């Protein structure tokens, strides 16, 4: 299958949403395929966000699957908490998992889709041994911790490499990018082989009611790269 024929999915990151009005914010992104939820612990990344009770609250009003991105130390301790809170996809950082293969297997056993996340400094090779155990691979295109950063273009070859391995394996693994995704670079990420696109600032900022238009424009740019 050519990279352009893959199912494109847009995953707005609620880190950039208005937390006071989360139910309304979630309603405004109902045309997206996934809801990306950033969990940060103030240790793995220098920022602190939300935990299982807030994920559970989001799940109670969400109409799309929750794609939960754990930027935390020792994620293996908390997998059950996040799956029980409503994570449909659960992502753990390769750098935080000494037993990555086992942790991804555990996520599947708990009933969620497993996702392995790579920081920009982490080489593609770090996930080559887990292709059979992973449902989704996330290549970070910023250093995690904050929204609103610039897309690191040097990640494109890493995306191409991993897409090549996925194609060669014949496995149905989704390849995701997260960080600084905009209408101007989403086509490049798609051409490199990504098919799930996290977008925080480019969907939620500046606040406005035309979120559906923004999501449609991002999806269209990913499906028809220039
Ligand atoms: C960064 C988070 C991202 C972030 C993306 O650590 O993992 O999901 O919310 O936000 P933008 O799209 O603004 O870079
Ligand atoms: Zn994220």
PDB file of C-alpha atoms and ligand atoms in Angstrom:
ATOM      1  CA  UNK A   1       0.000   0.000   0.000  1.00  0.00           C
ATOM      2  CA  UNK A   2       1.385   3.427  -0.819  1.00  0.00           C
ATOM      3  CA  UNK A   3       1.848   5.806   2.127  1.00  0.00           C
ATOM      4  CA  UNK A   4      -0.788   8.124   0.677  1.00  0.00           C
ATOM      5  CA  UNK A   5      -3.485   5.428   0.637  1.00  0.00           C
ATOM      6  CA  UNK A   6      -3.273   4.768   4.377  1.00  0.00           C
ATOM      7  CA  UNK A   7      -6.103   5.925   6.605  1.00  0.00           C
ATOM      8  CA  UNK A   8      -5.262   9.387   7.823  1.00  0.00           C
ATOM      9  CA  UNK A   9      -6.385  10.145  11.372  1.00  0.00           C
ATOM     10  CA  UNK A  10      -6.283  13.524  13.103  1.00  0.00           C
ATOM     11  CA  UNK A  11      -5.808  13.475  16.877  1.00  0.00           C
ATOM     12  CA  UNK A  12      -6.287  16.916  18.452  1.00  0.00           C
ATOM     13  CA  UNK A  13      -4.243  17.285  21.641  1.00  0.00           C
ATOM     14  CA  UNK A  14      -6.419  18.660  24.417  1.00  0.00           C
ATOM     15  CA  UNK A  15      -3.325  20.106  26.097  1.00  0.00           C
ATOM     16  CA  UNK A  16      -4.058  23.204  24.020  1.00  0.00           C
ATOM     17  CA  UNK A  17      -7.791  23.245  24.884  1.00  0.00           C
ATOM     18  CA  UNK A  18      -9.635  25.335  27.458  1.00  0.00           C
ATOM     19  CA  UNK A  19      -9.665  23.081  30.538  1.00  0.00           C
ATOM     20  CA  UNK A  20     -12.489  25.003  32.194  1.00  0.00           C
ATOM     21  CA  UNK A  21     -14.781  24.200  29.283  1.00  0.00           C
ATOM     22  CA  UNK A  22     -13.537  20.742  28.355  1.00  0.00           C
ATOM     23  CA  UNK A  23     -16.921  19.274  27.432  1.00  0.00           C
ATOM     24  CA  UNK A  24     -17.520  22.114  24.962  1.00  0.00           C
ATOM     25  CA  UNK A  25     -13.954  21.784  23.660  1.00  0.00           C
ATOM     26  CA  UNK A  26     -14.445  18.051  23.066  1.00  0.00           C
ATOM     27  CA  UNK A  27     -17.675  18.752  21.211  1.00  0.00           C
ATOM     28  CA  UNK A  28     -15.826  21.160  18.924  1.00  0.00           C
ATOM     29  CA  UNK A  29     -13.450  18.404  17.746  1.00  0.00           C
ATOM     30  CA  UNK A  30     -16.001  15.658  17.137  1.00  0.00           C
ATOM     31  CA  UNK A  31     -14.986  15.443  13.473  1.00  0.00           C
ATOM     32  CA  UNK A  32     -11.535  14.189  14.493  1.00  0.00           C
ATOM     33  CA  UNK A  33     -10.777  10.465  14.606  1.00  0.00           C
ATOM     34  CA  UNK A  34      -9.048  10.400  18.008  1.00  0.00           C
ATOM     35  CA  UNK A  35      -8.630  12.531  21.136  1.00  0.00           C
ATOM     36  CA  UNK A  36      -4.987  12.861  22.211  1.00  0.00           C
ATOM     37  CA  UNK A  37      -4.503  13.173  25.977  1.00  0.00           C
ATOM     38  CA  UNK A  38      -1.081  14.234  27.302  1.00  0.00           C
ATOM     39  CA  UNK A  39      -0.194  12.891  30.747  1.00  0.00           C
ATOM     40  CA  UNK A  40       2.943  14.464  32.282  1.00  0.00           C
ATOM     41  CA  UNK A  41       4.430  13.790  35.703  1.00  0.00           C
ATOM     42  CA  UNK A  42       6.909  16.634  36.270  1.00  0.00           C
ATOM     43  CA  UNK A  43       9.772  14.088  36.256  1.00  0.00           C
ATOM     44  CA  UNK A  44       9.994  12.434  32.850  1.00  0.00           C
ATOM     45  CA  UNK A  45       9.183  15.862  31.405  1.00  0.00           C
ATOM     46  CA  UNK A  46       9.418  19.234  33.164  1.00  0.00           C
ATOM     47  CA  UNK A  47       5.661  19.773  33.161  1.00  0.00           C
ATOM     48  CA  UNK A  48       2.726  18.353  35.075  1.00  0.00           C
ATOM     49  CA  UNK A  49      -0.740  17.801  33.645  1.00  0.00           C
ATOM     50  CA  UNK A  50      -3.472  15.312  34.506  1.00  0.00           C
ATOM     51  CA  UNK A  51      -3.977  11.847  35.977  1.00  0.00           C
ATOM     52  CA  UNK A  52      -6.536   9.030  35.815  1.00  0.00           C
ATOM     53  CA  UNK A  53      -9.505  10.894  37.388  1.00  0.00           C
ATOM     54  CA  UNK A  54      -9.364  13.593  34.716  1.00  0.00           C
ATOM     55  CA  UNK A  55      -8.920  10.999  31.963  1.00  0.00           C
ATOM     56  CA  UNK A  56     -12.029   9.280  33.332  1.00  0.00           C
ATOM     57  CA  UNK A  57     -13.958  12.560  33.255  1.00  0.00           C
ATOM     58  CA  UNK A  58     -12.900  13.173  29.651  1.00  0.00           C
ATOM     59  CA  UNK A  59     -13.909   9.618  28.729  1.00  0.00           C
ATOM     60  CA  UNK A  60     -17.371  10.162  30.187  1.00  0.00           C
ATOM     61  CA  UNK A  61     -18.180  12.793  27.534  1.00  0.00           C
ATOM     62  CA  UNK A  62     -15.856  11.732  24.690  1.00  0.00           C
ATOM     63  CA  UNK A  63     -17.364  10.393  21.465  1.00  0.00           C
ATOM     64  CA  UNK A  64     -14.030   9.270  19.977  1.00  0.00           C
ATOM     65  CA  UNK A  65     -11.335   6.891  21.245  1.00  0.00           C
ATOM     66  CA  UNK A  66      -8.836   8.288  23.751  1.00  0.00           C
ATOM     67  CA  UNK A  67      -5.192   8.179  22.641  1.00  0.00           C
ATOM     68  CA  UNK A  68      -3.381   8.571  25.973  1.00  0.00           C
ATOM     69  CA  UNK A  69       0.290   9.623  25.770  1.00  0.00           C
ATOM     70  CA  UNK A  70       2.095   8.868  29.037  1.00  0.00           C
ATOM     71  CA  UNK A  71       5.096  11.146  29.575  1.00  0.00           C
ATOM     72  CA  UNK A  72       5.824   9.650  32.981  1.00  0.00           C
ATOM     73  CA  UNK A  73       8.516   7.658  34.723  1.00  0.00           C
ATOM     74  CA  UNK A  74       7.832   3.989  35.527  1.00  0.00           C
ATOM     75  CA  UNK A  75       4.718   3.861  33.309  1.00  0.00           C
ATOM     76  CA  UNK A  76       4.415   0.101  33.922  1.00  0.00           C
ATOM     77  CA  UNK A  77       3.137   0.895  37.436  1.00  0.00           C
ATOM     78  CA  UNK A  78       0.158   2.861  36.119  1.00  0.00           C
ATOM     79  CA  UNK A  79      -1.012   1.005  33.005  1.00  0.00           C
ATOM     80  CA  UNK A  80      -4.092  -0.481  34.639  1.00  0.00           C
ATOM     81  CA  UNK A  81      -5.119   2.900  36.085  1.00  0.00           C
ATOM     82  CA  UNK A  82      -5.144   4.536  32.662  1.00  0.00           C
ATOM     83  CA  UNK A  83      -6.867   1.671  30.845  1.00  0.00           C
ATOM     84  CA  UNK A  84      -9.550   1.555  33.552  1.00  0.00           C
ATOM     85  CA  UNK A  85      -9.894   5.350  33.262  1.00  0.00           C
ATOM     86  CA  UNK A  86     -10.723   4.911  29.568  1.00  0.00           C
ATOM     87  CA  UNK A  87      -7.559   4.862  27.454  1.00  0.00           C
ATOM     88  CA  UNK A  88      -8.270   3.070  24.161  1.00  0.00           C
ATOM     89  CA  UNK A  89      -4.678   3.539  22.998  1.00  0.00           C
ATOM     90  CA  UNK A  90      -1.942   3.760  25.626  1.00  0.00           C
ATOM     91  CA  UNK A  91       1.486   5.141  24.697  1.00  0.00           C
ATOM     92  CA  UNK A  92       4.640   4.655  26.765  1.00  0.00           C
ATOM     93  CA  UNK A  93       8.018   6.230  26.124  1.00  0.00           C
ATOM     94  CA  UNK A  94      10.789   3.863  25.067  1.00  0.00           C
ATOM     95  CA  UNK A  95      13.186   5.888  27.260  1.00  0.00           C
ATOM     96  CA  UNK A  96      11.067   5.190  30.360  1.00  0.00           C
ATOM     97  CA  UNK A  97      10.648   1.432  29.753  1.00  0.00           C
ATOM     98  CA  UNK A  98      13.532  -0.882  30.637  1.00  0.00           C
ATOM     99  CA  UNK A  99      11.286  -3.817  29.654  1.00  0.00           C
ATOM    100  CA  UNK A 100       9.566  -2.264  26.642  1.00  0.00           C
ATOM    101  CA  UNK A 101       8.456  -5.540  25.063  1.00  0.00           C
ATOM    102  CA  UNK A 102       6.844  -6.670  28.330  1.00  0.00           C
ATOM    103  CA  UNK A 103       5.185  -3.317  28.971  1.00  0.00           C
ATOM    104  CA  UNK A 104       3.618  -3.200  25.504  1.00  0.00           C
ATOM    105  CA  UNK A 105       2.400  -6.769  25.951  1.00  0.00           C
ATOM    106  CA  UNK A 106       0.853  -5.775  29.268  1.00  0.00           C
ATOM    107  CA  UNK A 107      -1.049  -2.903  27.617  1.00  0.00           C
ATOM    108  CA  UNK A 108      -2.535  -5.326  25.094  1.00  0.00           C
ATOM    109  CA  UNK A 109      -3.448  -7.769  27.851  1.00  0.00           C
ATOM    110  CA  UNK A 110      -5.308  -4.990  29.633  1.00  0.00           C
ATOM    111  CA  UNK A 111      -7.365  -4.516  26.464  1.00  0.00           C
ATOM    112  CA  UNK A 112      -5.926  -1.315  24.984  1.00  0.00           C
ATOM    113  CA  UNK A 113      -3.914  -0.721  21.825  1.00  0.00           C
ATOM    114  CA  UNK A 114      -0.219  -0.484  22.632  1.00  0.00           C
ATOM    115  CA  UNK A 115       1.877   2.444  21.487  1.00  0.00           C
ATOM    116  CA  UNK A 116       5.667   2.932  21.748  1.00  0.00           C
ATOM    117  CA  UNK A 117       6.830   6.553  21.775  1.00  0.00           C
ATOM    118  CA  UNK A 118      10.290   7.770  20.728  1.00  0.00           C
ATOM    119  CA  UNK A 119      11.834  11.057  21.832  1.00  0.00           C
ATOM    120  CA  UNK A 120      13.654  12.959  19.075  1.00  0.00           C
ATOM    121  CA  UNK A 121      17.027  11.770  20.418  1.00  0.00           C
ATOM    122  CA  UNK A 122      15.971   8.095  20.449  1.00  0.00           C
ATOM    123  CA  UNK A 123      16.957   6.107  17.357  1.00  0.00           C
ATOM    124  CA  UNK A 124      14.476   4.113  15.286  1.00  0.00           C
ATOM    125  CA  UNK A 125      16.359   0.923  16.182  1.00  0.00           C
ATOM    126  CA  UNK A 126      14.952   1.086  19.718  1.00  0.00           C
ATOM    127  CA  UNK A 127      11.556  -0.247  18.545  1.00  0.00           C
ATOM    128  CA  UNK A 128      12.675  -2.711  15.898  1.00  0.00           C
ATOM    129  CA  UNK A 129      12.360  -5.661  18.276  1.00  0.00           C
ATOM    130  CA  UNK A 130       8.763  -4.861  19.316  1.00  0.00           C
ATOM    131  CA  UNK A 131       6.980  -4.699  15.955  1.00  0.00           C
ATOM    132  CA  UNK A 132       4.997  -7.833  16.808  1.00  0.00           C
ATOM    133  CA  UNK A 133       3.861  -6.376  20.133  1.00  0.00           C
ATOM    134  CA  UNK A 134       2.946  -2.837  19.148  1.00  0.00           C
ATOM    135  CA  UNK A 135      -0.199  -1.431  17.520  1.00  0.00           C
ATOM    136  CA  UNK A 136       1.071   2.109  17.079  1.00  0.00           C
ATOM    137  CA  UNK A 137       4.468   3.846  17.012  1.00  0.00           C
ATOM    138  CA  UNK A 138       4.740   7.545  17.860  1.00  0.00           C
ATOM    139  CA  UNK A 139       7.704   9.531  16.579  1.00  0.00           C
ATOM    140  CA  UNK A 140       7.952  12.738  18.613  1.00  0.00           C
ATOM    141  CA  UNK A 141       8.635  15.744  16.408  1.00  0.00           C
ATOM    142  CA  UNK A 142       9.343  18.000  19.423  1.00  0.00           C
ATOM    143  CA  UNK A 143      10.993  17.319  22.775  1.00  0.00           C
ATOM    144  CA  UNK A 144       7.974  16.393  24.887  1.00  0.00           C
ATOM    145  CA  UNK A 145       6.691  18.541  27.722  1.00  0.00           C
ATOM    146  CA  UNK A 146       4.971  21.506  26.133  1.00  0.00           C
ATOM    147  CA  UNK A 147       2.615  22.401  23.328  1.00  0.00           C
ATOM    148  CA  UNK A 148       3.357  25.139  20.838  1.00  0.00           C
ATOM    149  CA  UNK A 149       6.893  24.094  19.869  1.00  0.00           C
ATOM    150  CA  UNK A 150       8.306  23.862  16.331  1.00  0.00           C
ATOM    151  CA  UNK A 151       8.268  20.648  14.296  1.00  0.00           C
ATOM    152  CA  UNK A 152      11.751  19.089  14.088  1.00  0.00           C
ATOM    153  CA  UNK A 153      12.170  18.310  10.398  1.00  0.00           C
ATOM    154  CA  UNK A 154      15.167  16.085  11.076  1.00  0.00           C
ATOM    155  CA  UNK A 155      12.674  13.438  12.288  1.00  0.00           C
ATOM    156  CA  UNK A 156      11.427  12.768   8.734  1.00  0.00           C
ATOM    157  CA  UNK A 157      14.098  10.148   7.921  1.00  0.00           C
ATOM    158  CA  UNK A 158      13.232   8.312  11.169  1.00  0.00           C
ATOM    159  CA  UNK A 159       9.570   8.208  10.109  1.00  0.00           C
ATOM    160  CA  UNK A 160      10.602   6.852   6.693  1.00  0.00           C
ATOM    161  CA  UNK A 161      12.782   4.161   8.256  1.00  0.00           C
ATOM    162  CA  UNK A 162      10.055   2.944  10.605  1.00  0.00           C
ATOM    163  CA  UNK A 163       7.421   2.998   7.856  1.00  0.00           C
ATOM    164  CA  UNK A 164       9.754   0.841   5.775  1.00  0.00           C
ATOM    165  CA  UNK A 165       9.969  -1.721   8.590  1.00  0.00           C
ATOM    166  CA  UNK A 166       6.187  -1.693   9.072  1.00  0.00           C
ATOM    167  CA  UNK A 167       5.611  -2.297   5.350  1.00  0.00           C
ATOM    168  CA  UNK A 168       8.205  -5.073   5.282  1.00  0.00           C
ATOM    169  CA  UNK A 169       6.589  -6.740   8.320  1.00  0.00           C
ATOM    170  CA  UNK A 170       3.107  -6.731   6.779  1.00  0.00           C
ATOM    171  CA  UNK A 171       1.721  -5.797  10.201  1.00  0.00           C
ATOM    172  CA  UNK A 172      -1.088  -3.252  10.635  1.00  0.00           C
ATOM    173  CA  UNK A 173       0.858  -0.797  12.783  1.00  0.00           C
ATOM    174  CA  UNK A 174      -0.139   2.877  12.819  1.00  0.00           C
ATOM    175  CA  UNK A 175       2.653   5.457  12.635  1.00  0.00           C
ATOM    176  CA  UNK A 176       1.974   8.681  14.485  1.00  0.00           C
ATOM    177  CA  UNK A 177       3.699  12.055  14.769  1.00  0.00           C
ATOM    178  CA  UNK A 178       3.280  14.518  17.640  1.00  0.00           C
ATOM    179  CA  UNK A 179       4.609  18.019  18.094  1.00  0.00           C
ATOM    180  CA  UNK A 180       4.477  21.178  16.016  1.00  0.00           C
ATOM    181  CA  UNK A 181       2.232  19.622  13.354  1.00  0.00           C
ATOM    182  CA  UNK A 182       0.718  22.330  11.130  1.00  0.00           C
ATOM    183  CA  UNK A 183      -0.968  22.683   7.773  1.00  0.00           C
ATOM    184  CA  UNK A 184       2.488  23.519   6.338  1.00  0.00           C
ATOM    185  CA  UNK A 185       4.352  20.385   7.467  1.00  0.00           C
ATOM    186  CA  UNK A 186       1.667  17.673   7.814  1.00  0.00           C
ATOM    187  CA  UNK A 187       2.094  16.705   4.144  1.00  0.00           C
ATOM    188  CA  UNK A 188       5.809  16.089   4.667  1.00  0.00           C
ATOM    189  CA  UNK A 189       5.098  13.862   7.650  1.00  0.00           C
ATOM    190  CA  UNK A 190       2.476  11.974   5.612  1.00  0.00           C
ATOM    191  CA  UNK A 191       4.833  11.531   2.673  1.00  0.00           C
ATOM    192  CA  UNK A 192       7.460  10.171   5.056  1.00  0.00           C
ATOM    193  CA  UNK A 193       4.926   7.527   6.152  1.00  0.00           C
ATOM    194  CA  UNK A 194       2.971   8.833   9.146  1.00  0.00           C
ATOM    195  CA  UNK A 195      -0.794   8.259   9.191  1.00  0.00           C
ATOM    196  CA  UNK A 196      -1.894   9.585  12.603  1.00  0.00           C
ATOM    197  CA  UNK A 197      -1.270  13.258  13.293  1.00  0.00           C
ATOM    198  CA  UNK A 198      -1.466  14.862  16.724  1.00  0.00           C
ATOM    199  CA  UNK A 199      -2.256  18.566  16.540  1.00  0.00           C
ATOM    200  CA  UNK A 200      -2.636  20.797  19.588  1.00  0.00           C
ATOM    201  CA  UNK A 201      -2.001  24.421  18.755  1.00  0.00           C
ATOM    202  CA  UNK A 202      -2.986  24.100  15.112  1.00  0.00           C
ATOM    203  CA  UNK A 203      -6.489  22.928  16.109  1.00  0.00           C
ATOM    204  CA  UNK A 204      -7.172  24.824  19.342  1.00  0.00           C
ATOM    205  CA  UNK A 205      -5.182  28.072  18.951  1.00  0.00           C
ATOM    206  CA  UNK A 206      -6.315  30.731  18.483  1.00  0.00           C
ATOM    207  CA  UNK A 207      -9.604  29.772  20.115  1.00  0.00           C
ATOM    208  CA  UNK A 208     -12.385  29.863  17.576  1.00  0.00           C
ATOM    209  CA  UNK A 209     -15.403  27.870  16.521  1.00  0.00           C
ATOM    210  CA  UNK A 210     -14.045  26.694  13.172  1.00  0.00           C
ATOM    211  CA  UNK A 211     -12.285  23.649  14.592  1.00  0.00           C
ATOM    212  CA  UNK A 212     -13.997  21.367  12.088  1.00  0.00           C
ATOM    213  CA  UNK A 213     -12.536  23.437   9.256  1.00  0.00           C
ATOM    214  CA  UNK A 214      -9.076  23.215  10.786  1.00  0.00           C
ATOM    215  CA  UNK A 215      -9.337  19.452  11.244  1.00  0.00           C
ATOM    216  CA  UNK A 216     -10.637  19.024   7.679  1.00  0.00           C
ATOM    217  CA  UNK A 217      -7.814  21.184   6.301  1.00  0.00           C
ATOM    218  CA  UNK A 218      -5.184  19.177   8.189  1.00  0.00           C
ATOM    219  CA  UNK A 219      -6.680  15.874   7.006  1.00  0.00           C
ATOM    220  CA  UNK A 220      -6.876  17.119   3.430  1.00  0.00           C
ATOM    221  CA  UNK A 221      -3.236  18.299   3.506  1.00  0.00           C
ATOM    222  CA  UNK A 222      -2.150  14.907   4.866  1.00  0.00           C
ATOM    223  CA  UNK A 223      -4.144  13.018   2.237  1.00  0.00           C
ATOM    224  CA  UNK A 224      -2.906  15.205  -0.631  1.00  0.00           C
ATOM    225  CA  UNK A 225       0.658  16.243   0.122  1.00  0.00           C
ATOM    226  CA  UNK A 226       2.153  18.768  -2.306  1.00  0.00           C
TER     227      UNK A 226
HETATM  228  C1  LIG B   1       4.084  17.579  23.715  1.00  0.00           C
HETATM  229  C2  LIG B   1       2.790  16.811  23.656  1.00  0.00           C
HETATM  230  C3  LIG B   1       2.012  17.128  22.441  1.00  0.00           C
HETATM  231  C4  LIG B   1       1.514  18.553  22.377  1.00  0.00           C
HETATM  232  C5  LIG B   1       1.360  18.915  20.947  1.00  0.00           C
HETATM  233  O1  LIG B   1       4.821  17.121  24.779  1.00  0.00           O
HETATM  234  O2  LIG B   1       3.049  15.422  23.640  1.00  0.00           O
HETATM  235  O3  LIG B   1       0.927  16.226  22.275  1.00  0.00           O
HETATM  236  O4  LIG B   1       0.299  18.741  23.042  1.00  0.00           O
HETATM  237  O5  LIG B   1       1.047  20.265  20.856  1.00  0.00           O
HETATM  238  P1  LIG B   1       1.399  21.115  19.557  1.00  0.00           P
HETATM  239  O6  LIG B   1       0.611  20.525  18.431  1.00  0.00           O
HETATM  240  O7  LIG B   1       1.006  22.495  19.920  1.00  0.00           O
HETATM  241  O8  LIG B   1       2.889  20.979  19.324  1.00  0.00           O
HETATM  242 ZN1  LIG B   2       1.383  14.074  23.051  1.00  0.00          ZN
END
